PDB file of C-alpha atoms in Angstrom:
ATOM      1  CA  MET A 797     -64.251-118.453  -9.654  1.00  0.00           C
ATOM      2  CA  GLY A 798     -61.798-121.336  -9.870  1.00  0.00           C
ATOM      3  CA  LEU A 799     -58.113-121.123 -10.666  1.00  0.00           C
ATOM      4  CA  GLU A 800     -58.796-122.492 -14.139  1.00  0.00           C
ATOM      5  CA  GLN A 801     -60.838-119.377 -14.917  1.00  0.00           C
ATOM      6  CA  VAL A 802     -58.103-117.156 -13.483  1.00  0.00           C
ATOM      7  CA  TRP A 803     -55.488-118.782 -15.728  1.00  0.00           C
ATOM      8  CA  ASP A 804     -57.805-118.483 -18.753  1.00  0.00           C
ATOM      9  CA  GLY A 805     -58.166-114.747 -18.081  1.00  0.00           C
ATOM     10  CA  CYS A 806     -54.416-114.329 -17.643  1.00  0.00           C
ATOM     11  CA  ARG A 807     -53.729-116.192 -20.882  1.00  0.00           C
ATOM     12  CA  ASP A 808     -56.195-113.914 -22.703  1.00  0.00           C
ATOM     13  CA  ALA A 809     -54.615-110.766 -21.229  1.00  0.00           C
ATOM     14  CA  LEU A 810     -50.968-111.654 -21.863  1.00  0.00           C
ATOM     15  CA  ARG A 811     -49.168-111.702 -25.148  1.00  0.00           C
ATOM     16  CA  PRO A 812     -47.575-115.057 -26.068  1.00  0.00           C
ATOM     17  CA  GLY A 813     -44.383-115.452 -24.047  1.00  0.00           C
ATOM     18  CA  GLY A 814     -45.406-112.679 -21.615  1.00  0.00           C
ATOM     19  CA  LEU A 815     -44.629-112.899 -17.924  1.00  0.00           C
ATOM     20  CA  LEU A 816     -47.166-113.669 -15.217  1.00  0.00           C
ATOM     21  CA  VAL A 817     -46.125-112.877 -11.636  1.00  0.00           C
ATOM     22  CA  VAL A 818     -48.191-114.265  -8.753  1.00  0.00           C
ATOM     23  CA  CYS A 819     -47.690-113.633  -5.024  1.00  0.00           C
ATOM     24  CA  ALA A 820     -49.038-116.330  -2.710  1.00  0.00           C
ATOM     25  CA  ARG A 821     -48.369-117.708   0.743  1.00  0.00           C
ATOM     26  CA  PRO A 822     -49.132-120.866   2.633  1.00  0.00           C
ATOM     27  CA  TYR A 823     -52.081-120.728   4.989  1.00  0.00           C
ATOM     28  CA  THR A 824     -53.463-122.872   7.769  1.00  0.00           C
ATOM     29  CA  ASP A 825     -56.886-124.494   7.454  1.00  0.00           C
ATOM     30  CA  ASP A 826     -58.197-126.207  10.573  1.00  0.00           C
ATOM     31  CA  GLY A 827     -54.663-126.828  11.835  1.00  0.00           C
ATOM     32  CA  THR A 828     -53.288-128.078   8.525  1.00  0.00           C
ATOM     33  CA  MET A 829     -50.811-125.993   6.538  1.00  0.00           C
ATOM     34  CA  ILE A 830     -51.843-125.637   2.902  1.00  0.00           C
ATOM     35  CA  ASP A 831     -48.930-124.949   0.536  1.00  0.00           C
ATOM     36  CA  PHE A 832     -50.913-122.568  -1.655  1.00  0.00           C
ATOM     37  CA  PRO A 833     -47.848-121.497  -3.718  1.00  0.00           C
ATOM     38  CA  ALA A 834     -47.431-125.151  -4.750  1.00  0.00           C
ATOM     39  CA  VAL A 835     -51.117-125.270  -5.746  1.00  0.00           C
ATOM     40  CA  ILE A 836     -50.598-122.122  -7.834  1.00  0.00           C
ATOM     41  CA  ALA A 837     -47.505-123.568  -9.526  1.00  0.00           C
ATOM     42  CA  TYR A 838     -49.220-126.872 -10.260  1.00  0.00           C
ATOM     43  CA  THR A 839     -52.441-125.427 -11.667  1.00  0.00           C
ATOM     44  CA  ALA A 840     -50.628-122.774 -13.706  1.00  0.00           C
ATOM     45  CA  GLY A 841     -48.554-125.567 -15.240  1.00  0.00           C
ATOM     46  CA  LEU A 842     -51.708-127.511 -16.110  1.00  0.00           C
ATOM     47  CA  ALA A 843     -52.999-124.352 -17.817  1.00  0.00           C
ATOM     48  CA  GLY A 844     -49.904-124.213 -20.031  1.00  0.00           C
ATOM     49  CA  PHE A 845     -47.873-121.593 -18.188  1.00  0.00           C
ATOM     50  CA  VAL A 846     -44.157-122.345 -17.964  1.00  0.00           C
ATOM     51  CA  PHE A 847     -42.568-121.971 -14.542  1.00  0.00           C
ATOM     52  CA  VAL A 848     -39.625-119.516 -14.600  1.00  0.00           C
ATOM     53  CA  GLU A 849     -38.655-118.942 -10.957  1.00  0.00           C
ATOM     54  CA  ARG A 850     -39.751-118.782  -7.332  1.00  0.00           C
ATOM     55  CA  ARG A 851     -38.540-116.144  -4.886  1.00  0.00           C
ATOM     56  CA  ALA A 852     -39.422-115.020  -1.367  1.00  0.00           C
ATOM     57  CA  ALA A 853     -40.671-111.518  -0.634  1.00  0.00           C
ATOM     58  CA  LEU A 854     -40.312-110.442   2.993  1.00  0.00           C
ATOM     59  CA  LEU A 855     -43.409-109.010   4.645  1.00  0.00           C
ATOM     60  CA  GLY A 856     -41.623-106.559   6.829  1.00  0.00           C
ATOM     61  CA  ARG A 857     -38.850-104.097   7.279  1.00  0.00           C
ATOM     62  CA  TRP A 858     -35.216-105.040   7.782  1.00  0.00           C
ATOM     63  CA  ASP A 859     -33.339-102.485   9.875  1.00  0.00           C
ATOM     64  CA  GLY A 860     -29.925-104.130   9.532  1.00  0.00           C
ATOM     65  CA  ASP A 861     -30.218-106.131  12.751  1.00  0.00           C
ATOM     66  CA  MET A 862     -33.771-107.428  12.870  1.00  0.00           C
ATOM     67  CA  LEU A 863     -36.763-108.172  10.679  1.00  0.00           C
ATOM     68  CA  HIS A 864     -39.853-106.290  11.862  1.00  0.00           C
ATOM     69  CA  VAL A 865     -42.705-108.425  10.529  1.00  0.00           C
ATOM     70  CA  HIS A 866     -45.680-106.645   8.965  1.00  0.00           C
ATOM     71  CA  ALA A 867     -48.299-109.378   9.144  1.00  0.00           C
ATOM     72  CA  SER A 868     -51.987-108.701   8.662  1.00  0.00           C
ATOM     73  CA  PHE A 869     -54.281-108.251  11.639  1.00  0.00           C
ATOM     74  CA  PHE A 870     -56.174-111.387  10.592  1.00  0.00           C
ATOM     75  CA  HIS A 871     -53.015-113.512  10.477  1.00  0.00           C
ATOM     76  CA  LYS A 872     -51.788-112.222  13.855  1.00  0.00           C
ATOM     77  CA  HIS A 873     -55.229-112.908  15.351  1.00  0.00           C
ATOM     78  CA  GLN A 874     -55.264-116.479  14.019  1.00  0.00           C
ATOM     79  CA  VAL A 875     -51.788-117.141  15.454  1.00  0.00           C
ATOM     80  CA  ARG A 876     -52.850-115.803  18.855  1.00  0.00           C
ATOM     81  CA  LEU A 877     -55.962-117.999  18.877  1.00  0.00           C
ATOM     82  CA  ALA A 878     -53.906-121.059  17.956  1.00  0.00           C
ATOM     83  CA  HIS A 879     -51.398-120.361  20.738  1.00  0.00           C
ATOM     84  CA  GLN A 880     -54.235-119.922  23.253  1.00  0.00           C
ATOM     85  CA  ALA A 881     -55.577-123.303  22.147  1.00  0.00           C
ATOM     86  CA  GLY A 882     -52.160-124.880  22.762  1.00  0.00           C
ATOM     87  CA  ARG A 883     -51.219-125.340  19.100  1.00  0.00           C
ATOM     88  CA  THR A 884     -47.805-124.435  17.761  1.00  0.00           C
ATOM     89  CA  VAL A 885     -48.073-122.178  14.726  1.00  0.00           C
ATOM     90  CA  PHE A 886     -45.804-119.502  13.341  1.00  0.00           C
ATOM     91  CA  LEU A 887     -46.336-116.008  12.072  1.00  0.00           C
ATOM     92  CA  ARG A 888     -45.338-116.103   8.419  1.00  0.00           C
ATOM     93  CA  SER A 889     -43.004-113.322   7.396  1.00  0.00           C
ATOM     94  CA  HIS A 890     -42.838-113.880   3.640  1.00  0.00           C
ATOM     95  CA  GLU A 891     -44.816-114.555   0.507  1.00  0.00           C
ATOM     96  CA  ASP A 892     -43.708-116.634  -2.428  1.00  0.00           C
ATOM     97  CA  VAL A 893     -43.309-114.754  -5.698  1.00  0.00           C
ATOM     98  CA  LEU A 894     -43.923-117.116  -8.601  1.00  0.00           C
ATOM     99  CA  VAL A 895     -42.991-116.157 -12.157  1.00  0.00           C
ATOM    100  CA  PHE A 896     -44.398-117.930 -15.208  1.00  0.00           C
ATOM    101  CA  ARG A 897     -44.141-117.427 -18.963  1.00  0.00           C
ATOM    102  CA  SER A 898     -47.421-117.510 -20.860  1.00  0.00           C
ATOM    103  CA  PRO A 899     -47.901-120.171 -23.517  1.00  0.00           C
ATOM    104  CA  SER A 900     -46.607-119.291 -26.970  1.00  0.00           C
TER     105      SER A 900
END
């Protein structure tokens, strides 16, 4: 299923002017960071959704002094493998929250 089909389904499910909220995060593919939130924003715009705002949602717990990251096992594993291979990568501690308004 492509993003076009996802947006078609969202448009069918939402009333005109309704809000669509999407959580997405960048990912690394063969050493290249893919800005997936930007892909989401671009394709949603092509589908007629109007961008409203972009926020960051922390993937962790803030105890007042430190952020304790709650990353997935898969993501932690990929970071460890990259470090063992001598590549510099970072454990992501947030997701982008993208808000769109459905077409009228």
